[in-house]
mmCIF file of C-alpha atoms in Angstrom:
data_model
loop_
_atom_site.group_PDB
_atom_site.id
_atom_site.type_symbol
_atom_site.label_atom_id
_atom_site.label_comp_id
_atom_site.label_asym_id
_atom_site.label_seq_id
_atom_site.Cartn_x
_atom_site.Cartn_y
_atom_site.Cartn_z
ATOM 1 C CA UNK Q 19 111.226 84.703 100.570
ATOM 2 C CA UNK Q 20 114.755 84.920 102.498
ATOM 3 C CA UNK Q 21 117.579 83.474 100.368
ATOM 4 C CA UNK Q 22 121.237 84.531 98.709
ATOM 5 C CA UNK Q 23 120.873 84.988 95.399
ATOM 6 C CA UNK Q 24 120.909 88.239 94.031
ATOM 7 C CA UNK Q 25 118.684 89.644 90.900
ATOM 8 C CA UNK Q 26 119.962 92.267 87.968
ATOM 9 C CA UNK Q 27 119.044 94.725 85.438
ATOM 10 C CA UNK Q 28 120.064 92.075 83.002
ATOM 11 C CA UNK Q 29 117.975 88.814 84.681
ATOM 12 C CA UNK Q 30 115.013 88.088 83.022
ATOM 13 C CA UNK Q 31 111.560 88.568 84.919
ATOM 14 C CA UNK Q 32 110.314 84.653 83.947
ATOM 15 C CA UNK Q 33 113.750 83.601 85.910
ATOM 16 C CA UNK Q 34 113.046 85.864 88.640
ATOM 17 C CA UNK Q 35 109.303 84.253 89.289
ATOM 18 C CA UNK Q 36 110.632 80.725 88.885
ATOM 19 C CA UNK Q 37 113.201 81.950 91.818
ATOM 20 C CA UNK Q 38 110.200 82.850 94.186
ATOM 21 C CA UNK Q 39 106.632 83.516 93.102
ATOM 22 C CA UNK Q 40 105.714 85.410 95.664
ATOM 23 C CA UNK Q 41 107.738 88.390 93.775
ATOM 24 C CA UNK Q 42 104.337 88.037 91.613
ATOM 25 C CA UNK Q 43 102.256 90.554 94.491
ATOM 26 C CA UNK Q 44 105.616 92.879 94.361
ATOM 27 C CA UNK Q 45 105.339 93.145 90.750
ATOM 28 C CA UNK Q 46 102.131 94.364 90.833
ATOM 29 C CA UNK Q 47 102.724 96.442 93.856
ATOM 30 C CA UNK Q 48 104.706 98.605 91.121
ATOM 31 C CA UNK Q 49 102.095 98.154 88.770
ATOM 32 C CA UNK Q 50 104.251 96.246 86.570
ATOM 33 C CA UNK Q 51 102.155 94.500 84.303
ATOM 34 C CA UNK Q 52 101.914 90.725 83.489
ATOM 35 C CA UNK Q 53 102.836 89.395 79.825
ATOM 36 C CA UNK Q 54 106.378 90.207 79.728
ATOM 37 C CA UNK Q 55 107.494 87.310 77.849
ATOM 38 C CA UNK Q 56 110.740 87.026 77.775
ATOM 39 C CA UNK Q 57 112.321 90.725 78.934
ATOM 40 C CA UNK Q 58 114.763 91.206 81.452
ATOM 41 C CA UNK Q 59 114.147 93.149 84.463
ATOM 42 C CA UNK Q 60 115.620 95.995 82.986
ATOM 43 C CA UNK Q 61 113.483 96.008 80.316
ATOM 44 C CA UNK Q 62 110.434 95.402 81.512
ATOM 45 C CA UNK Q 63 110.827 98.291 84.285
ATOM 46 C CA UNK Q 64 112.552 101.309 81.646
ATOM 47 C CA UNK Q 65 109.196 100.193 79.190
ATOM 48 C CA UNK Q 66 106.469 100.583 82.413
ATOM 49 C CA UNK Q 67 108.356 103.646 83.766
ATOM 50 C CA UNK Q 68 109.548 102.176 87.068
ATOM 51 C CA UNK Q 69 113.275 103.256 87.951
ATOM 52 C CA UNK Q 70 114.690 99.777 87.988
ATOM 53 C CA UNK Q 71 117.248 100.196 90.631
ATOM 54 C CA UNK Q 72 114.573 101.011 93.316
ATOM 55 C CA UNK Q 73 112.549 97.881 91.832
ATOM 56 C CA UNK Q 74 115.769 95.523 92.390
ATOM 57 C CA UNK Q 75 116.779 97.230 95.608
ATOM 58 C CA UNK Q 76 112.808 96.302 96.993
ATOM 59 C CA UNK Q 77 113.230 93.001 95.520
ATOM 60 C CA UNK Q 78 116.929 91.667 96.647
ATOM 61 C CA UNK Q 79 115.834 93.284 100.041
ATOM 62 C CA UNK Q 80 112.835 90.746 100.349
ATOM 63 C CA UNK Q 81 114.488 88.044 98.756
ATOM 64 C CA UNK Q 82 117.446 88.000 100.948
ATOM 65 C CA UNK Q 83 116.753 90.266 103.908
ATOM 66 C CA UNK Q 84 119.981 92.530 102.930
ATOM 67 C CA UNK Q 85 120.063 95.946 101.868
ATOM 68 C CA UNK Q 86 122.558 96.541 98.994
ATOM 69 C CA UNK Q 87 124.347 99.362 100.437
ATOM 70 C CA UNK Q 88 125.982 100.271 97.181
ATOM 71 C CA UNK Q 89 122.738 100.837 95.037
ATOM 72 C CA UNK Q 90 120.549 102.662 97.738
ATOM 73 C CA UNK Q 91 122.399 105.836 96.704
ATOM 74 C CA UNK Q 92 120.843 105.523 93.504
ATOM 75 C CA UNK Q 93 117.184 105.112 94.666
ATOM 76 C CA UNK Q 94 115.202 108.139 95.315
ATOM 77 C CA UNK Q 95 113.163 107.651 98.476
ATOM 78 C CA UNK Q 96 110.124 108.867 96.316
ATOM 79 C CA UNK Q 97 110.786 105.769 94.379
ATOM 80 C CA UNK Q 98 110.202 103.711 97.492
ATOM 81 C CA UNK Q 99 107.102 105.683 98.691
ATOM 82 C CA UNK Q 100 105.519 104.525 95.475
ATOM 83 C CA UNK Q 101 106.430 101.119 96.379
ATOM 84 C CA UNK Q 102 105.070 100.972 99.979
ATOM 85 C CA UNK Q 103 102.259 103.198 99.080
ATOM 86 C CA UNK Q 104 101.196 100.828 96.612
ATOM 87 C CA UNK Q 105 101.441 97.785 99.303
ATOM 88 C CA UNK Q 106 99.294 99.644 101.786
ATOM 89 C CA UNK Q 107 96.679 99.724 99.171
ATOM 90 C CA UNK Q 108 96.944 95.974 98.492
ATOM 91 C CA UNK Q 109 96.929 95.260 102.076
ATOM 92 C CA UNK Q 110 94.011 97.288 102.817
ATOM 93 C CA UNK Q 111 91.666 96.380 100.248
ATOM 94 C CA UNK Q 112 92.995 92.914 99.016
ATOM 95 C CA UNK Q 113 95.434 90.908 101.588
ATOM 96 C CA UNK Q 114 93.619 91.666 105.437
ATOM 97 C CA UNK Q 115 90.063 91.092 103.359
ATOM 98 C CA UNK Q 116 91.136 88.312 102.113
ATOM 99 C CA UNK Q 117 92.807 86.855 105.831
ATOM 100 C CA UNK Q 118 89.620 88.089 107.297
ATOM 101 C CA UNK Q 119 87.229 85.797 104.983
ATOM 102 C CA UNK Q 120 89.344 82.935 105.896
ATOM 103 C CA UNK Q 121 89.665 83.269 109.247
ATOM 104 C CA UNK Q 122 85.706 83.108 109.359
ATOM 105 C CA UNK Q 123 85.402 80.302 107.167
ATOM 106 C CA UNK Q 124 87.650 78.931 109.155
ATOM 107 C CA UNK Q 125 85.644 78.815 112.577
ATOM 108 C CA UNK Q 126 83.762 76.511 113.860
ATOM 109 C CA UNK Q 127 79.764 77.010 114.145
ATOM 110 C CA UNK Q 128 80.186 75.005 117.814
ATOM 111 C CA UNK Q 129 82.106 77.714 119.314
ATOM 112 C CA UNK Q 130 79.676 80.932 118.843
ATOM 113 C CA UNK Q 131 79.945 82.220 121.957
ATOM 114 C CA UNK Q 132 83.778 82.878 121.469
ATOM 115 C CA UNK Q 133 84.103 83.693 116.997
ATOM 116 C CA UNK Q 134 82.707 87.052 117.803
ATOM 117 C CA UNK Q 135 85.684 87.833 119.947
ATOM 118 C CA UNK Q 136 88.565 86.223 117.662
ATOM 119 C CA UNK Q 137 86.664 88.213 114.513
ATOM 120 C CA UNK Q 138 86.410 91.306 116.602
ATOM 121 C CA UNK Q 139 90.136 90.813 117.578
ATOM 122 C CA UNK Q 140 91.035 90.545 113.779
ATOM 123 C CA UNK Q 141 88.855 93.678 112.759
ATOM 124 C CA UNK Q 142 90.855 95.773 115.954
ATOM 125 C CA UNK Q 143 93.971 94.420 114.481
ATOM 126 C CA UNK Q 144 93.025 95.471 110.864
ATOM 127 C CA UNK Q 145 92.063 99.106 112.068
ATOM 128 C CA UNK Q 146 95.207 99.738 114.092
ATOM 129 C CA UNK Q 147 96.888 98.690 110.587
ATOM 130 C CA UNK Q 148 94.723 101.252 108.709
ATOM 131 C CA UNK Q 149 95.259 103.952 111.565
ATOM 132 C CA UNK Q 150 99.005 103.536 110.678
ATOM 133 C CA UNK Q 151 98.971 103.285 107.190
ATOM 134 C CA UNK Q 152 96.807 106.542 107.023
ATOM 135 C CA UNK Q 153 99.662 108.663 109.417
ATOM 136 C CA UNK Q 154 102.446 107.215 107.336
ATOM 137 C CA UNK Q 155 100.317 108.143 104.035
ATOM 138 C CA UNK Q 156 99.219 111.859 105.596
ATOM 139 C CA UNK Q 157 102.347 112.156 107.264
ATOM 140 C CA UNK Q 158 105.556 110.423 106.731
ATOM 141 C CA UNK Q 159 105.050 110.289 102.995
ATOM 142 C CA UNK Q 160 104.072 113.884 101.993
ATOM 143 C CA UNK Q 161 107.022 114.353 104.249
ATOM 144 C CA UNK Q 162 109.507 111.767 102.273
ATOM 145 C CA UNK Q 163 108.745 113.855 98.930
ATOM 146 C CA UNK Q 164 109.209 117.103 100.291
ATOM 147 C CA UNK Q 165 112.708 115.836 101.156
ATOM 148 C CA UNK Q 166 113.302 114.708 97.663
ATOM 149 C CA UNK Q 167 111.851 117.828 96.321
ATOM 150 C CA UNK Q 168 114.990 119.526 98.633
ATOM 151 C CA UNK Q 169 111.469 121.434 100.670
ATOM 152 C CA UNK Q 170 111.530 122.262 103.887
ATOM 153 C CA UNK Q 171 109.468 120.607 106.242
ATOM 154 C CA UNK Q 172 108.662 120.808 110.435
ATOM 155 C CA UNK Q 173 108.067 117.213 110.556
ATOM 156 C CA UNK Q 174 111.165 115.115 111.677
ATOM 157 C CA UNK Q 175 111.685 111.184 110.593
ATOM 158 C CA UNK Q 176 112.643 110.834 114.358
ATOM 159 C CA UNK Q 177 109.552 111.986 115.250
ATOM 160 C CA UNK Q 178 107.971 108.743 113.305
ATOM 161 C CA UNK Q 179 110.750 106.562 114.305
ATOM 162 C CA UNK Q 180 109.910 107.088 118.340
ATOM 163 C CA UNK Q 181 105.942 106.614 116.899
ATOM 164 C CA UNK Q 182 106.617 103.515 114.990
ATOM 165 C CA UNK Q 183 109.490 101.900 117.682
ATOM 166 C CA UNK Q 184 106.353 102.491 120.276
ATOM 167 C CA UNK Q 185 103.795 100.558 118.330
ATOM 168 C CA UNK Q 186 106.353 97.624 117.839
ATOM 169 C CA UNK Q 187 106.739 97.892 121.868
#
């Protein structure tokens, strides 16, 4: 999705899926509906209750790979929880599913003796995913809104930084 161009309040939703159509999975990842016509982004985000600079913020960030340091002052993190909440549940029950029945069509018969290994590979994969969706969900979320809320929390974001930087590692 990596290009230049940069979307606004005032672009229309039609232009931005003729830009890149893989912003289709991000709209629904807000639960922005389809059947927009001809709004603009603006429009279409005020009517389904989505604060529209945390949707263009997501969206310029994975079209371009830049972080609009201007507008992030105006997103609430809880804004972006939603967001990534949202693509955890896609991954989970739609997008790794979906790899997974692919990946086993996509084997052939002759080679039994090694497809159990490749599928168990995928499946460890998958629940190392799930183990660290469900620590950011039980975790680093609850702790993201208590922030927003201004509540005090014991939890530090350094504490999930050294946790995530290790699992990268």
């Amino acid at each position: 999705m990596r290009n230049n161009r940069l979307f606004t309040a005032k672009d229309s939703v039609v232009e931005l899926i003729e830009h890149d159509y893989n912003v289709l999975t991000v709209l629904s990842r807000f639960s922005l509906p389809l059947g927009f016509g001809q709004k603009s982004i603006g429009e279409l985000c005020d009517e389904s209750g989505i604060h529209t600079d945390a949707f263009l913020l997501i969206i310029n960030f994975l079209l371009t790979g830049e972080i609009d340091s201007a507008s992030i002052m105006k997103v609430s993190p809880a804004d972006v929880v939603y967001f990534l909440h949202n693509s955890h549940d896609y991954y989970l029950s739609y997008k790794l599913p979906h790899i997974r029945a692919n990946l086993i069509s996509a084997l052939d018969d002759s080679h039994g003796d090694i497809n159990p290994i490749i599928v168990k590979f995928f499946d460890d994969y998958t629940e190392l995913v799930r183990q660290h969706f469900n620590y950011e969900e039980n975790v680093v979320f609850p702790y993201v809104r208590k922030l927003s809320e201004h509540v005090d929390s014991d939890y530090s974001i350094d504490v999930f930084r050294r946790h995530h930087d290790d699992e990268i590692e």
